[in-house]
């Protein structure tokens, strides 16, 4: 089918989301027989609704390739959530209007759970309206919690950052001859995949003593007993804790201190688990406690990306375009492992309806019985994903990010204020 | 002079302090005609006083070389402070006893301001007691505030981490189409050198809007006006603030919330400046504010070390041994720039008495008039220091740190409990 393409990014960014962007854009530009214009929407679905997009065909190809080492969503992201079309179809009608105006026949949405849900709703709406458009989701999430894929683009680079950084923190946190507790807080709203990556450091001999995932109820008394045991054994305790850990009553750690904000998806604004836990530990043991949040660094440290992750993310973007050109729609690109004796993946096409809004938890069988550690079996899963270091182009020994012209192609409106 | 050597590390660790250690140890092992045993003291001066040290001649040379990519003090550090010998000489007497027992004729102490002071006192005491021992300080501090040297080993790697990480955070923090303030807290108790490294990111086009150093009194109203200006101009504000920033009344930002601990040197235990400032910004502008502490990562991220820094730190260790073998004592090794048209340094020998307990502030002429930014002239100073990436030996795409045997050589006592 002949027409134009819109690509947009959504949700929290990752170190490799732009590698997928480069995949979509560069592959699309190679198929000008079917895809005439390649547009990039500013700030996700908001840019589509507002006709705020760029003509990416005007960009320098070398700069587009540099997107593979440029963290975060170069087109911007948004926290705007489309209504359920059965309740309020106005955004979808508007989207159809824009698609018709610009003859959009290919729509690629690069995001996580919420984005795949958005993608699915759009796809269904367009089909119901008999508007022919191929809708493909390109996954990304450091949380690694999407259904329909062995792992998610962005996870491995975040995991590699976490493993490496915990090893380095271990060295620093064990240097003094006085008792010290170190609590590192790792992202992951509901799933423990990221926090489990702390096991990478454990296996190398420089890891946390205890790891707490949101998949198990957090028991403060047990945790304090863990700290006491470690302090008694070696005068140090090193904990990795997920921001999403909840007590058996469903309370997040920061909820003890009250004021949680909510974003427009109804997710609670997290952070502060390490700080609150540190205060509790300090109160009980009167030792030096350091709370460390890996914060945005864990999702934007492209300088420490996994080459495997970057290459797969890029290829997922290209595969999305190939699938759409083949007539496929309403799918998300996924990864499937093909072999047991070595690491090899196949790019799969997974129905969006099956991925939308479902979440893949960290497998229970990889959590130890006490619920405070990860089993070595997890290494078979994660180690292949973090392999390799991309060759980074640098300037002055600092990162050289893609510099794009971003020439306006649409006629921006203020449909979404 | 023939005899044995003790090497010890002190103060907060850095990414390259072990590169200096490797320099001292490997150089000393090449001079067995004068240096018979090379001992490493556990936990700084405490290990010396307690006869708790290792025979480093038993280590594998390849592992010792790997110290150049192993962050933090591999021998451990301490927070123990020697008394002023005029008030209480008992620690010095004990030290002399240990030195005599093990025939220590070479003493190398690897640390920052306090360590150079310790080194100086020990040197003077030994001279007064007519005990012949060469005492040489090997500098290290991410704070870059030592007198007698153009820059300090460890600073450049921390600066490179800060520059790179701020660039990455910039990308992440500018992604949403909604107002957002990001406050990054950077170490530096009194000197702004580390926080000024944020200018590296500014020059590349991905830096903070405003940078606040402890060298200028922190004015909250001015800072809030800065935030307002940035928010009005582009809907985002990105600040870098030193943990050591103080109001004109001498108040640290966290002092607004009360409970500061003190370490045994009488330094205030800092941290929390970004959090407190974030709360103040949130209260005033009711926007999303994210506080990020670069925490231990800025001083232990060896994976992002500057090759120049690693090589210079290593050479400083070797130079210390060469100087001592030449009969020099009571000095610290320093760096001096030799050329204006290109970067070249000479290793200098600076009298310990002149370095001890003095602090080199960030030059006033490199701070802008408003006191909220750094001038481009600073780049001539800092850029050469962060150049180059060391070739890292990895295992499983994770860091491979030095694995040492650390065979006990002394007969540990509990002189210091």
Tab-separated table of N, CA and C in Angstrom, chain A residues 65-147:
chain	number	residue	atom	x	y	z
A	65	UNK	N	21.737	7.498	12.072
A	65	UNK	CA	22.428	6.319	12.637
A	65	UNK	C	22.913	6.598	14.062
A	66	UNK	N	23.295	7.862	14.313
A	66	UNK	CA	23.763	8.212	15.661
A	66	UNK	C	22.649	8.114	16.708
A	67	UNK	N	21.402	8.029	16.234
A	67	UNK	CA	20.310	7.801	17.189
A	67	UNK	C	20.554	6.519	17.984
A	68	UNK	N	21.288	5.589	17.384
A	68	UNK	CA	21.569	4.313	18.075
A	68	UNK	C	22.415	4.501	19.325
A	69	UNK	N	23.032	5.646	19.510
A	69	UNK	CA	23.793	5.885	20.743
A	69	UNK	C	23.282	7.117	21.486
A	70	UNK	N	22.082	7.548	21.131
A	70	UNK	CA	21.470	8.721	21.761
A	70	UNK	C	20.329	8.271	22.669
A	71	UNK	N	20.469	8.473	23.983
A	71	UNK	CA	19.424	7.978	24.882
A	71	UNK	C	18.164	8.819	24.819
A	72	UNK	N	17.104	8.267	25.366
A	72	UNK	CA	15.823	8.948	25.513
A	72	UNK	C	15.128	9.094	24.166
A	73	UNK	N	13.875	9.512	24.199
A	73	UNK	CA	13.042	9.587	23.000
A	73	UNK	C	13.315	10.890	22.262
A	74	UNK	N	13.978	10.814	21.115
A	74	UNK	CA	14.397	12.062	20.451
A	74	UNK	C	13.196	12.876	19.974
A	75	UNK	N	12.051	12.212	19.762
A	75	UNK	CA	10.852	12.926	19.323
A	75	UNK	C	10.038	13.463	20.497
A	76	UNK	N	10.450	13.100	21.691
A	76	UNK	CA	9.687	13.501	22.866
A	76	UNK	C	8.629	12.469	23.193
A	77	UNK	N	8.120	12.568	24.398
A	77	UNK	CA	7.107	11.631	24.864
A	77	UNK	C	5.954	12.432	25.460
A	78	UNK	N	4.943	11.729	25.941
A	78	UNK	CA	3.811	12.438	26.548
A	78	UNK	C	3.197	11.586	27.648
A	79	UNK	N	2.430	12.231	28.474
A	79	UNK	CA	1.676	11.503	29.506
A	79	UNK	C	0.184	11.539	29.182
A	80	UNK	N	-0.147	11.845	27.934
A	80	UNK	CA	-1.537	11.955	27.505
A	80	UNK	C	-2.122	10.567	27.270
A	81	UNK	N	-3.295	10.318	27.823
A	81	UNK	CA	-3.910	9.008	27.656
A	81	UNK	C	-5.200	9.141	26.860
A	82	UNK	N	-5.296	8.378	25.774
A	82	UNK	CA	-6.527	8.376	24.986
A	82	UNK	C	-7.643	7.753	25.817
A	83	UNK	N	-8.843	8.278	25.647
A	83	UNK	CA	-9.993	7.705	26.347
A	83	UNK	C	-10.304	6.332	25.768
A	84	UNK	N	-11.153	5.618	26.456
A	84	UNK	CA	-11.671	4.382	25.881
A	84	UNK	C	-12.642	4.793	24.770
A	85	UNK	N	-12.427	4.334	23.531
A	85	UNK	CA	-13.231	4.842	22.407
A	85	UNK	C	-14.726	4.603	22.584
A	86	UNK	N	-15.089	3.592	23.370
A	86	UNK	CA	-16.520	3.354	23.591
A	86	UNK	C	-17.146	4.456	24.451
A	87	UNK	N	-16.301	5.073	25.278
A	87	UNK	CA	-16.808	6.156	26.115
A	87	UNK	C	-16.690	7.518	25.428
A	88	UNK	N	-15.541	7.718	24.779
A	88	UNK	CA	-15.314	9.020	24.145
A	88	UNK	C	-14.396	8.817	22.946
A	89	UNK	N	-14.985	8.885	21.759
A	89	UNK	CA	-14.228	8.579	20.544
A	89	UNK	C	-13.633	9.829	19.899
A	90	UNK	N	-13.743	10.983	20.569
A	90	UNK	CA	-13.356	12.225	19.887
A	90	UNK	C	-11.881	12.242	19.467
A	91	UNK	N	-10.993	11.758	20.350
A	91	UNK	CA	-9.572	11.728	19.983
A	91	UNK	C	-9.336	10.826	18.767
A	92	UNK	N	-10.080	9.740	18.692
A	92	UNK	CA	-9.897	8.792	17.584
A	92	UNK	C	-10.421	9.394	16.277
A	93	UNK	N	-11.533	10.110	16.388
A	93	UNK	CA	-12.071	10.798	15.205
A	93	UNK	C	-11.049	11.823	14.702
A	94	UNK	N	-10.480	12.530	15.637
A	94	UNK	CA	-9.470	13.544	15.295
A	94	UNK	C	-8.256	12.885	14.628
A	95	UNK	N	-7.850	11.778	15.181
A	95	UNK	CA	-6.709	11.046	14.640
A	95	UNK	C	-6.990	10.597	13.205
A	96	UNK	N	-8.195	10.113	12.990
A	96	UNK	CA	-8.579	9.663	11.648
A	96	UNK	C	-8.541	10.848	10.671
A	97	UNK	N	-9.006	11.977	11.162
A	97	UNK	CA	-8.987	13.204	10.356
A	97	UNK	C	-7.545	13.549	9.931
A	98	UNK	N	-6.638	13.482	10.907
A	98	UNK	CA	-5.226	13.781	10.612
A	98	UNK	C	-4.655	12.743	9.646
A	99	UNK	N	-4.943	11.491	9.900
A	99	UNK	CA	-4.428	10.418	9.040
A	99	UNK	C	-4.905	10.620	7.596
A	100	UNK	N	-6.174	10.988	7.453
A	100	UNK	CA	-6.722	11.206	6.103
A	100	UNK	C	-6.038	12.404	5.445
A	101	UNK	N	-5.915	13.478	6.231
A	101	UNK	CA	-5.333	14.718	5.687
A	101	UNK	C	-3.923	14.476	5.157
A	102	UNK	N	-3.147	13.653	5.890
A	102	UNK	CA	-1.748	13.426	5.507
A	102	UNK	C	-1.555	12.068	4.822
A	103	UNK	N	-2.644	11.436	4.494
A	103	UNK	CA	-2.605	10.115	3.846
A	103	UNK	C	-1.685	9.142	4.587
A	104	UNK	N	-1.888	9.045	5.896
A	104	UNK	CA	-1.081	8.147	6.728
A	104	UNK	C	-1.600	6.721	6.568
A	105	UNK	N	-0.724	5.842	6.067
A	105	UNK	CA	-1.102	4.432	5.865
A	105	UNK	C	-0.244	3.492	6.704
A	106	UNK	N	0.736	4.108	7.393
A	106	UNK	CA	1.618	3.324	8.266
A	106	UNK	C	1.768	4.084	9.574
A	107	UNK	N	1.424	3.413	10.656
A	107	UNK	CA	1.559	4.069	11.958
A	107	UNK	C	2.350	3.162	12.905
A	108	UNK	N	3.457	3.679	13.400
A	108	UNK	CA	4.329	2.907	14.286
A	108	UNK	C	4.416	3.617	15.629
A	109	UNK	N	4.135	2.866	16.676
A	109	UNK	CA	4.158	3.467	18.012
A	109	UNK	C	5.149	2.707	18.871
A	110	UNK	N	6.097	3.452	19.411
A	110	UNK	CA	7.250	2.898	20.116
A	110	UNK	C	7.071	3.158	21.614
A	111	UNK	N	6.685	2.098	22.350
A	111	UNK	CA	6.446	2.346	23.764
A	111	UNK	C	6.257	1.075	24.573
A	112	UNK	N	5.723	1.243	25.779
A	112	UNK	CA	5.535	0.122	26.689
A	112	UNK	C	4.081	-0.309	26.771
A	113	UNK	N	3.682	-0.776	27.924
A	113	UNK	CA	2.337	-1.322	28.110
A	113	UNK	C	1.228	-0.367	27.672
A	114	UNK	N	1.259	0.852	28.198
A	114	UNK	CA	0.195	1.803	27.893
A	114	UNK	C	0.176	2.124	26.400
A	115	UNK	N	1.373	2.224	25.818
A	115	UNK	CA	1.463	2.570	24.396
A	115	UNK	C	0.905	1.450	23.521
A	116	UNK	N	1.143	0.210	23.932
A	116	UNK	CA	0.628	-0.904	23.135
A	116	UNK	C	-0.900	-0.945	23.228
A	117	UNK	N	-1.411	-0.542	24.375
A	117	UNK	CA	-2.864	-0.443	24.548
A	117	UNK	C	-3.417	0.650	23.623
A	118	UNK	N	-2.756	1.802	23.621
A	118	UNK	CA	-3.143	2.905	22.727
A	118	UNK	C	-3.138	2.436	21.277
A	119	UNK	N	-2.056	1.795	20.905
A	119	UNK	CA	-1.854	1.260	19.556
A	119	UNK	C	-3.009	0.330	19.172
A	120	UNK	N	-3.361	-0.533	20.091
A	120	UNK	CA	-4.413	-1.512	19.860
A	120	UNK	C	-5.760	-0.823	19.647
A	121	UNK	N	-6.040	0.169	20.470
A	121	UNK	CA	-7.311	0.892	20.351
A	121	UNK	C	-7.387	1.642	19.024
A	122	UNK	N	-6.288	2.265	18.647
A	122	UNK	CA	-6.246	2.999	17.375
A	122	UNK	C	-6.477	2.040	16.217
A	123	UNK	N	-5.765	0.937	16.263
A	123	UNK	CA	-5.881	-0.061	15.200
A	123	UNK	C	-7.333	-0.517	15.042
A	124	UNK	N	-7.964	-0.837	16.146
A	124	UNK	CA	-9.357	-1.312	16.115
A	124	UNK	C	-10.294	-0.237	15.566
A	125	UNK	N	-10.061	0.996	16.015
A	125	UNK	CA	-10.915	2.098	15.578
A	125	UNK	C	-10.799	2.313	14.066
A	126	UNK	N	-9.559	2.331	13.576
A	126	UNK	CA	-9.343	2.559	12.139
A	126	UNK	C	-9.984	1.451	11.315
A	127	UNK	N	-9.863	0.226	11.800
A	127	UNK	CA	-10.467	-0.913	11.105
A	127	UNK	C	-11.993	-0.757	11.065
A	128	UNK	N	-12.561	-0.393	12.220
A	128	UNK	CA	-14.018	-0.213	12.288
A	128	UNK	C	-14.481	0.882	11.333
A	129	UNK	N	-13.613	1.856	11.102
A	129	UNK	CA	-13.957	2.962	10.202
A	129	UNK	C	-13.544	2.674	8.761
A	130	UNK	N	-13.069	1.443	8.540
A	130	UNK	CA	-12.648	1.053	7.198
A	130	UNK	C	-11.533	1.917	6.615
A	131	UNK	N	-10.731	2.480	7.523
A	131	UNK	CA	-9.578	3.245	7.042
A	131	UNK	C	-8.386	2.310	7.022
A	132	UNK	N	-7.804	2.130	5.870
A	132	UNK	CA	-6.725	1.164	5.703
A	132	UNK	C	-5.401	1.760	6.185
A	133	UNK	N	-4.927	1.235	7.284
A	133	UNK	CA	-3.655	1.732	7.841
A	133	UNK	C	-3.006	0.613	8.638
A	134	UNK	N	-1.733	0.392	8.398
A	134	UNK	CA	-1.022	-0.649	9.152
A	134	UNK	C	-0.477	-0.069	10.446
A	135	UNK	N	-0.887	-0.685	11.526
A	135	UNK	CA	-0.513	-0.204	12.855
A	135	UNK	C	0.390	-1.243	13.522
A	136	UNK	N	1.607	-0.840	13.823
A	136	UNK	CA	2.554	-1.789	14.431
A	136	UNK	C	3.183	-1.161	15.673
A	137	UNK	N	3.202	-1.926	16.742
A	137	UNK	CA	3.844	-1.488	17.970
A	137	UNK	C	5.296	-1.949	18.010
A	138	UNK	N	6.162	-1.018	18.368
A	138	UNK	CA	7.576	-1.364	18.570
A	138	UNK	C	7.826	-1.263	20.064
A	139	UNK	N	8.156	-2.386	20.697
A	139	UNK	CA	8.219	-2.366	22.165
A	139	UNK	C	9.441	-1.627	22.686
A	140	UNK	N	9.325	-1.121	23.849
A	140	UNK	CA	10.444	-0.592	24.633
A	140	UNK	C	9.971	-0.529	26.056
A	141	UNK	N	10.756	-0.975	26.956
A	141	UNK	CA	10.566	-0.687	28.374
A	141	UNK	C	11.695	-1.307	29.169
A	142	UNK	N	12.307	-0.487	30.004
A	142	UNK	CA	13.330	-1.032	30.888
A	142	UNK	C	12.704	-2.022	31.865
A	143	UNK	N	11.381	-1.921	32.069
A	143	UNK	CA	10.722	-2.785	33.055
A	143	UNK	C	10.664	-4.249	32.625
A	144	UNK	N	10.800	-4.505	31.308
A	144	UNK	CA	10.819	-5.868	30.765
A	144	UNK	C	9.532	-6.626	31.054
A	145	UNK	N	8.423	-5.920	31.154
A	145	UNK	CA	7.197	-6.576	31.617
A	145	UNK	C	6.138	-6.741	30.531
A	146	UNK	N	6.542	-6.616	29.256
A	146	UNK	CA	5.568	-6.785	28.175
A	146	UNK	C	5.338	-8.257	27.865
A	147	UNK	N	4.092	-8.600	27.649
A	147	UNK	CA	3.764	-9.956	27.210
A	147	UNK	C	4.178	-10.101	25.740
